[in-house]
Amino acid sequence: MKKLIYILCGCFILIAVYSCKKNHQTDFRNFLGDHEIVYTGSVGKVTIQPGNLEMGLKWAASSDPSITKYVIYYNNKADSQVVNISGKTDTIRAVIKNLAEYTYSFTIYSYDKAGNKSVPTEINNAKVYGPLYIGTLQNRSYNATTPYTVSRDGFVTLNFITPDTINTGTAIYYTSRTDGNPKTAVIKGDSSSITIRDYKSGTPVTYQSSYIPDRNALDVFQVPAIANFPTIIGNAPCDKSLFRKLRLPNDMQPLQAETDLEQLWDGATSPKGYPNIFHNNGQGSLPGTITFDLGKTYTKLTQIEEIGRNCCANPNDFEVWGINDINNAELSVPPTDPNWKTAAVAKGWKLLKEVKRNDDGSAPYKVDLDAGATPVRYIRIRFISASNGDPRTANLSQITMFYDVFN
C-alpha cells in the first residue's frame, strides 16, 4: 500500500514540474514576442577628439559583419547622429557639429539591417571648446633677458620661453629684405628659438600663437590678438680676430707682456684672474687711457660689454671714445688733465658713452652706446676710477664691441 502511495505522489510531482516548465516557456516567449533577442557587436574603446564647437569620436570597427550603421545619442538622447557603414573599414569616425561649449555624454549603439542593436557604449566627460577657451589663450612669451640675437650675416634669432600649455606653434610675421613683401615663419611649440635669414632692418616683427586643448583635438585654436616683438636692432659682436692694440702717447703700459691688451679680446665670457687680464703697471694715476684698433670701420657701433677682473681694481667709471681716422688723433695732454675731453673732441674723437657701474665691476656689463650712426674704427677707453678706490690701477678681463649689421 505504501509503495502505491509513493508511486502516485511521484506522478503528481512530475506533472506539476512539467506544467510549471511549460507555463514558464510560454511566458518567456510571450515576453520576447515569440522570438529570441539578437545583439550586434558593441563599440569598444572610443577616442574623444574635442574641437571648436564640435566633437569627434573615433573607434575601431567591429568584426561583426552584420552591422550596417552606428547611432550616437547625446543631450539626454534628445539628439542623435547616424554613421552608415558601406564596405569594409578599420576605423569608424564621426564629427558632431553645432555643439555648445559644454561637457557632454554620448551613447553609441550599433545596428544591423533588421534593426537589432548592441548593448550601449557610454562616453562621459567629453568637453567641447569654443569662445570661452579661446578667451583664456595668450601668446607665447619671448625671452625677456635675450629676446633676440643678430649674427654678422644679418640673421636674426628670436628667443622664446617654454609655453605652459599645448602650443602647436607660433606664427612670426615680418618683412623680407629680399623683396620687401610680408612673410610668415613658424616656431614649433617644442623649440625655443627660430632664425630668420631675410629680416628687413627697421621693420616690425609681430607674432601669434596657436594651441590645442588636447593631443587628440580636431581643431587648432589661435590667440585672437597679435603681439608685438621687441624692436630689433642689428646688434652683433665685432670680429675680435681683427682687433689690434695701439699705444698712443700717455696711454697705460702693461704690468708685463702677459697682461697686455690682447687679453681683452680672447673671447672670455666671465671674469678672469691674474695674469690672464689686462693689468697696467700702476705708474701714474687715474684717469688713464688704452687704445685699440677694431680692424675695420663700423658704420654704427651700438653697445659695449665690459668684464672686470675676478677680484679687484675693476673700473666702475669709464668713458668710451671712438674715431675713424687715427692720423693726427694724438693728444698733447695726458688723460689726467682737466682739458683732456676738450682736446679729444678737437682732434675728432667722439664720446660714445660714459659708463658708471654700481657694483664691484667684475661681472659682464653691457650698455648701449649714444653716438648713433658714427663711423668708427679706433676705440679709446679712459678709466676714471676703480671700484675699490685704487688710484692707479685698472684691471679688465674682456671688452666686446657690438655693431648694427643692418647699417
Coordinates of C-alpha atoms in Angstrom, one line a residue:
M1 CA 0.0 0.0 0.0
K2 CA 2.8 2.4 0.9
K3 CA 4.6 1.6 -2.3
L4 CA 1.5 2.6 -4.3
I5 CA 1.2 5.9 -2.4
Y6 CA 4.9 6.7 -3.3
I7 CA 4.3 6.0 -6.9
L8 CA 1.2 8.2 -7.0
C9 CA 3.0 11.1 -5.3
G10 CA 5.9 10.8 -7.8
C11 CA 3.5 11.1 -10.7
F12 CA 1.8 14.2 -9.3
I13 CA 5.3 15.8 -8.8
L14 CA 6.3 15.1 -12.4
I15 CA 3.0 16.5 -13.7
A16 CA 3.5 19.7 -11.6
V17 CA 7.0 20.2 -12.8
Y18 CA 6.1 19.7 -16.4
S19 CA 3.2 22.1 -16.1
C20 CA 5.4 24.8 -14.5
K21 CA 8.1 24.4 -17.1
K22 CA 5.5 24.7 -19.9
N23 CA 4.0 27.8 -18.4
H24 CA 7.4 29.4 -18.0
Q25 CA 8.4 28.7 -21.5
T26 CA 5.1 30.2 -22.7
D27 CA 5.5 33.3 -20.5
F28 CA 9.1 33.8 -21.8
R29 CA 8.1 33.5 -25.4
N30 CA 5.3 36.0 -24.8
F31 CA 7.8 38.4 -23.3
L32 CA 10.1 38.2 -26.3
G33 CA 7.3 38.4 -28.8
D34 CA 7.8 34.7 -29.7
H35 CA 11.5 35.2 -30.9
E36 CA 14.9 35.4 -29.3
I37 CA 16.9 38.7 -28.8
V38 CA 19.8 39.3 -31.2
Y39 CA 22.6 41.7 -30.2
T40 CA 25.0 43.2 -32.7
G41 CA 28.7 43.7 -31.9
S42 CA 29.1 46.6 -29.4
V43 CA 31.5 49.5 -29.7
G44 CA 34.9 49.2 -28.0
K45 CA 37.2 51.9 -26.7
V46 CA 36.3 55.4 -28.1
T47 CA 38.8 58.2 -28.7
I48 CA 37.5 61.6 -27.9
Q49 CA 38.6 64.4 -30.3
P50 CA 37.5 67.8 -28.9
G51 CA 37.1 70.6 -31.3
N52 CA 35.8 74.2 -31.8
L53 CA 32.1 73.8 -31.1
E54 CA 32.3 70.2 -32.4
M55 CA 33.3 66.8 -31.2
G56 CA 35.0 64.0 -32.9
L57 CA 34.5 60.3 -31.9
K58 CA 36.7 57.5 -33.2
W59 CA 36.7 53.8 -32.5
A60 CA 37.8 50.5 -34.1
A61 CA 35.3 48.9 -36.5
S62 CA 33.5 45.8 -35.1
S63 CA 34.3 42.4 -36.5
D64 CA 30.5 41.8 -36.7
P65 CA 29.7 41.8 -40.5
S66 CA 26.0 42.3 -39.9
I67 CA 26.4 45.9 -38.7
T68 CA 25.1 48.5 -41.1
K69 CA 25.2 51.6 -39.0
Y70 CA 26.0 53.2 -35.7
V71 CA 23.8 55.8 -33.9
I72 CA 25.3 58.3 -31.5
Y73 CA 22.9 59.8 -28.9
Y74 CA 23.6 63.0 -26.9
N75 CA 21.7 65.7 -25.0
N76 CA 20.0 63.1 -22.9
K77 CA 19.2 61.2 -26.2
A78 CA 17.3 64.2 -27.5
D79 CA 19.7 64.4 -30.4
S80 CA 21.5 61.8 -32.4
Q81 CA 23.8 61.3 -35.4
V82 CA 23.8 58.2 -37.7
V83 CA 27.0 56.8 -39.1
N84 CA 26.2 54.5 -42.0
I85 CA 28.6 51.7 -42.9
S86 CA 29.3 50.8 -46.5
G87 CA 32.2 48.5 -47.3
K88 CA 34.9 47.3 -45.1
T89 CA 36.7 49.8 -42.9
D90 CA 39.1 49.6 -39.9
T91 CA 38.1 52.7 -38.1
I92 CA 34.8 54.5 -37.6
R93 CA 34.8 58.2 -37.3
A94 CA 32.1 60.7 -36.6
V95 CA 32.2 64.5 -36.1
I96 CA 29.2 66.1 -34.4
K97 CA 28.9 69.8 -35.2
N98 CA 27.0 72.8 -33.9
L99 CA 27.6 71.9 -30.3
A100 CA 27.7 74.3 -27.4
E101 CA 30.9 74.9 -25.3
Y102 CA 30.0 72.3 -22.7
T103 CA 30.9 68.9 -21.3
Y104 CA 28.9 66.1 -23.0
S105 CA 28.0 62.5 -22.6
F106 CA 27.4 60.3 -25.6
T107 CA 25.8 56.8 -26.1
I108 CA 26.7 54.7 -29.1
Y109 CA 24.8 51.7 -30.4
S110 CA 25.5 49.5 -33.5
Y111 CA 22.6 48.3 -35.6
D112 CA 22.1 45.6 -38.3
K113 CA 19.7 45.9 -41.2
A114 CA 17.0 44.1 -39.2
G115 CA 17.1 46.8 -36.5
N116 CA 18.8 44.7 -33.9
K117 CA 21.2 46.8 -31.8
S118 CA 24.2 46.3 -29.5
V119 CA 24.5 47.0 -25.8
P120 CA 25.2 50.7 -25.3
T121 CA 28.7 52.2 -25.0
E122 CA 28.8 55.3 -22.8
I123 CA 31.3 58.2 -23.3
N124 CA 31.4 60.7 -20.5
N125 CA 33.2 64.0 -19.7
A126 CA 33.7 64.8 -23.4
K127 CA 34.5 68.5 -23.4
V128 CA 33.7 70.8 -26.3
Y129 CA 35.7 74.1 -26.6
G130 CA 34.8 77.4 -28.0
P131 CA 34.9 81.2 -27.4
L132 CA 35.4 80.8 -23.6
Y133 CA 38.5 78.7 -24.1
I134 CA 39.8 80.9 -26.8
G135 CA 39.5 83.9 -24.4
T136 CA 41.9 82.3 -22.0
L137 CA 44.7 81.8 -24.6
Q138 CA 47.8 84.1 -24.5
N139 CA 50.6 84.5 -27.0
R140 CA 53.8 82.7 -26.1
S141 CA 56.2 84.9 -24.1
Y142 CA 59.6 85.8 -25.6
N143 CA 62.8 85.6 -23.6
A144 CA 62.9 89.0 -21.8
T145 CA 66.6 88.7 -21.0
T146 CA 67.7 88.0 -24.5
P147 CA 64.7 88.4 -26.9
Y148 CA 66.9 88.1 -30.0
T149 CA 70.4 87.9 -31.3
V150 CA 71.8 89.0 -34.6
S151 CA 74.7 87.4 -36.5
R152 CA 77.2 89.2 -38.6
D153 CA 75.4 87.9 -41.6
G154 CA 72.2 89.7 -40.6
F155 CA 70.4 86.6 -39.5
V156 CA 68.0 87.3 -36.6
T157 CA 67.3 84.6 -34.0
L158 CA 64.2 85.1 -31.9
N159 CA 64.2 83.5 -28.5
F160 CA 61.1 82.3 -26.6
I161 CA 60.4 80.7 -23.3
T162 CA 58.8 77.3 -22.9
P163 CA 55.0 77.5 -23.3
D164 CA 52.9 76.3 -20.3
T165 CA 50.1 74.6 -22.4
I166 CA 49.9 72.5 -25.5
N167 CA 51.3 75.1 -28.0
T168 CA 51.3 73.8 -31.6
G169 CA 53.3 76.7 -33.0
T170 CA 53.7 80.5 -33.1
A171 CA 53.5 82.4 -36.4
I172 CA 56.1 85.1 -36.8
Y173 CA 55.1 87.9 -39.2
Y174 CA 57.9 90.1 -40.6
T175 CA 59.1 91.9 -43.8
S176 CA 61.6 90.2 -46.1
R177 CA 64.6 92.3 -47.1
T178 CA 64.8 90.2 -50.3
D179 CA 61.7 91.6 -51.9
G180 CA 60.0 93.8 -49.3
N181 CA 57.0 91.6 -49.0
P182 CA 55.4 90.3 -45.8
K183 CA 56.4 86.8 -44.8
T184 CA 55.5 84.3 -42.1
A185 CA 57.7 81.8 -40.3
V186 CA 56.5 79.4 -37.6
I187 CA 58.3 78.3 -34.5
K188 CA 57.1 75.0 -33.1
G189 CA 56.0 74.6 -29.6
D190 CA 58.9 72.4 -28.6
S191 CA 61.5 74.8 -30.0
S192 CA 62.9 77.8 -28.0
S193 CA 64.2 79.8 -30.9
I194 CA 63.8 80.5 -34.6
T195 CA 66.3 82.1 -37.1
I196 CA 65.1 84.5 -39.8
R197 CA 67.6 84.9 -42.5
D198 CA 65.9 87.6 -44.6
Y199 CA 64.6 90.1 -42.0
K200 CA 64.4 93.7 -43.3
S201 CA 66.0 96.2 -40.9
G202 CA 63.8 98.7 -39.2
T203 CA 60.5 96.8 -39.8
P204 CA 58.3 95.5 -37.1
V205 CA 58.0 91.8 -36.1
T206 CA 54.8 90.5 -34.7
Y207 CA 53.6 87.0 -33.6
Q208 CA 50.5 85.0 -32.9
S209 CA 50.4 81.6 -31.1
S210 CA 48.1 78.6 -31.6
Y211 CA 47.1 75.9 -29.2
I212 CA 45.2 72.6 -28.9
P213 CA 43.3 71.8 -25.7
D214 CA 44.1 68.0 -26.1
R215 CA 46.5 65.9 -28.0
N216 CA 43.6 64.4 -29.9
A217 CA 41.9 67.7 -30.7
L218 CA 40.2 68.2 -34.0
D219 CA 40.9 71.9 -34.3
V220 CA 43.8 74.3 -33.6
F221 CA 42.8 77.4 -31.6
Q222 CA 44.6 80.7 -32.4
V223 CA 45.1 83.6 -30.0
P224 CA 42.8 86.4 -31.2
A225 CA 45.4 89.2 -30.6
I226 CA 48.7 89.6 -32.5
A227 CA 51.6 90.6 -30.2
N228 CA 54.5 92.9 -30.9
F229 CA 58.0 91.6 -30.6
P230 CA 60.7 94.0 -29.2
T231 CA 62.3 96.3 -31.7
I232 CA 65.2 94.6 -33.4
I233 CA 68.5 96.4 -33.6
G234 CA 71.2 94.6 -35.5
N235 CA 73.5 94.1 -32.6
A236 CA 76.2 91.7 -33.5
P237 CA 79.7 91.4 -31.9
C238 CA 82.5 92.9 -33.8
D239 CA 85.1 90.4 -35.1
K240 CA 87.7 90.2 -32.3
S241 CA 90.1 88.4 -34.6
L242 CA 90.6 91.7 -36.3
F243 CA 91.4 93.7 -33.1
R244 CA 94.9 95.1 -32.6
K245 CA 96.5 97.0 -29.8
L246 CA 97.7 100.6 -30.3
R247 CA 99.8 102.7 -28.0
L248 CA 99.2 106.5 -28.2
P249 CA 101.2 109.0 -26.1
N250 CA 100.2 108.9 -22.4
D251 CA 98.4 105.5 -22.7
M252 CA 98.7 103.0 -19.9
Q253 CA 101.5 100.5 -20.1
P254 CA 101.0 96.8 -19.1
L255 CA 102.5 95.4 -15.9
Q256 CA 104.2 92.8 -18.0
A257 CA 103.9 91.3 -21.5
E258 CA 101.4 88.7 -20.4
T259 CA 99.0 91.4 -19.1
D260 CA 98.7 93.5 -22.3
L261 CA 95.7 94.5 -24.3
E262 CA 95.4 91.2 -26.2
Q263 CA 93.9 89.7 -23.1
L264 CA 90.8 91.8 -23.7
W265 CA 89.7 90.0 -26.8
D266 CA 90.5 86.3 -26.2
G267 CA 86.7 85.5 -26.1
A268 CA 86.3 85.1 -22.3
T269 CA 82.7 85.4 -21.1
S270 CA 83.4 85.6 -17.3
P271 CA 85.9 87.4 -15.0
K272 CA 89.5 86.0 -15.3
G273 CA 92.3 86.1 -12.8
Y274 CA 95.9 87.3 -13.0
P275 CA 97.9 87.1 -15.3
N276 CA 95.2 86.4 -17.9
I277 CA 93.9 90.0 -17.7
F278 CA 94.9 93.5 -18.8
H279 CA 96.8 94.9 -15.8
N280 CA 98.5 98.3 -16.1
N281 CA 101.8 98.9 -14.5
G282 CA 100.4 101.2 -11.8
Q283 CA 102.6 104.1 -12.7
G284 CA 100.9 107.5 -12.7
S285 CA 97.3 107.9 -11.5
L286 CA 93.8 107.6 -12.9
P287 CA 92.3 108.7 -15.2
G288 CA 94.2 106.6 -17.7
T289 CA 93.7 105.5 -21.3
I290 CA 94.0 102.5 -23.5
T291 CA 93.6 102.5 -27.3
F292 CA 92.9 99.7 -29.8
D293 CA 92.1 99.1 -33.5
L294 CA 88.8 97.3 -34.4
G295 CA 90.4 96.2 -37.6
K296 CA 87.7 97.7 -39.8
T297 CA 85.3 100.6 -39.9
Y298 CA 81.8 100.1 -38.5
T299 CA 79.1 102.5 -39.6
K300 CA 77.2 102.2 -36.3
L301 CA 78.6 100.8 -33.1
T302 CA 75.7 100.0 -30.8
Q303 CA 76.9 98.5 -27.5
I304 CA 79.9 97.7 -25.3
E305 CA 80.2 94.9 -22.9
E306 CA 83.0 95.0 -20.3
I307 CA 84.1 92.3 -17.9
G308 CA 86.4 93.1 -14.9
R309 CA 88.9 91.0 -13.0
N310 CA 87.8 88.3 -10.6
C311 CA 88.9 90.3 -7.6
C312 CA 89.9 93.9 -7.6
A313 CA 90.7 97.3 -9.1
N314 CA 87.9 97.0 -11.7
P315 CA 86.8 100.2 -13.4
N316 CA 83.4 101.5 -12.2
D317 CA 83.5 104.8 -14.1
F318 CA 85.0 105.0 -17.6
E319 CA 84.5 106.7 -21.0
V320 CA 84.3 105.1 -24.4
W321 CA 85.6 107.2 -27.3
G322 CA 85.8 106.5 -31.0
I323 CA 87.3 107.8 -34.2
N324 CA 87.6 106.6 -37.8
D325 CA 90.9 108.1 -38.8
I326 CA 93.8 107.8 -36.4
N327 CA 96.0 110.2 -38.3
N328 CA 96.6 113.3 -36.3
A329 CA 94.4 111.9 -33.4
E330 CA 97.2 112.1 -30.8
L331 CA 96.6 114.4 -27.8
S332 CA 99.3 116.6 -26.3
V333 CA 97.7 116.5 -22.8
P334 CA 97.6 113.4 -20.5
P335 CA 94.3 111.9 -19.6
T336 CA 94.6 113.3 -16.1
D337 CA 94.4 116.9 -17.5
P338 CA 91.1 118.7 -16.9
N339 CA 91.1 119.8 -20.5
W340 CA 91.5 116.3 -21.9
K341 CA 87.9 116.0 -23.1
T342 CA 88.1 119.3 -24.9
A343 CA 91.4 118.3 -26.6
A344 CA 90.0 114.9 -27.6
V345 CA 86.9 116.4 -29.3
A346 CA 89.2 118.9 -31.1
K347 CA 91.1 116.0 -32.5
G348 CA 88.0 114.3 -33.9
W349 CA 87.4 111.8 -31.1
K350 CA 83.7 111.3 -30.3
L351 CA 82.4 110.3 -26.9
L352 CA 80.3 107.2 -27.4
K353 CA 79.4 106.5 -23.7
E354 CA 80.3 107.2 -20.2
V355 CA 79.7 104.0 -18.2
K356 CA 79.1 104.1 -14.5
R357 CA 78.8 100.8 -12.5
N358 CA 77.3 100.5 -9.0
D359 CA 78.8 97.1 -8.3
D360 CA 82.3 95.7 -7.8
G361 CA 82.9 95.9 -11.6
S362 CA 83.7 92.2 -12.1
A363 CA 80.6 90.7 -13.8
P364 CA 79.8 91.2 -17.5
Y365 CA 78.2 94.6 -18.0
K366 CA 76.6 95.7 -21.3
V367 CA 75.4 99.1 -22.1
D368 CA 74.1 100.9 -25.2
L369 CA 76.3 103.5 -26.9
D370 CA 75.0 107.0 -27.5
A371 CA 76.8 108.1 -30.7
G372 CA 74.3 106.9 -33.3
A373 CA 75.5 106.2 -36.8
T374 CA 79.1 107.4 -36.5
P375 CA 81.7 105.6 -38.5
V376 CA 84.3 104.3 -36.0
R377 CA 87.4 102.1 -36.4
Y378 CA 89.5 103.0 -33.3
I379 CA 88.4 102.9 -29.7
R380 CA 89.9 104.7 -26.8
I381 CA 88.8 104.0 -23.2
R382 CA 89.5 106.4 -20.5
F383 CA 89.3 104.9 -17.0
I384 CA 88.2 107.4 -14.4
S385 CA 88.0 105.4 -11.2
A386 CA 88.2 101.8 -9.8
S387 CA 85.6 100.1 -7.6
N388 CA 88.0 99.5 -4.8
G389 CA 89.3 103.1 -4.8
D390 CA 92.7 102.2 -6.2
P391 CA 94.0 105.5 -7.6
R392 CA 96.5 104.0 -10.1
T393 CA 95.3 100.6 -11.4
A394 CA 92.8 99.3 -13.9
N395 CA 92.1 95.6 -14.3
L396 CA 90.0 94.1 -17.1
S397 CA 89.2 90.6 -18.4
Q398 CA 87.3 91.4 -21.7
I399 CA 86.0 94.1 -24.0
T400 CA 83.3 93.3 -26.6
M401 CA 82.0 95.8 -29.1
F402 CA 78.7 95.4 -30.9
Y403 CA 77.6 97.0 -34.2
D404 CA 74.4 97.3 -36.2
V405 CA 74.8 94.8 -39.0
F406 CA 71.9 96.4 -41.0
N407 CA 73.8 99.7 -41.3

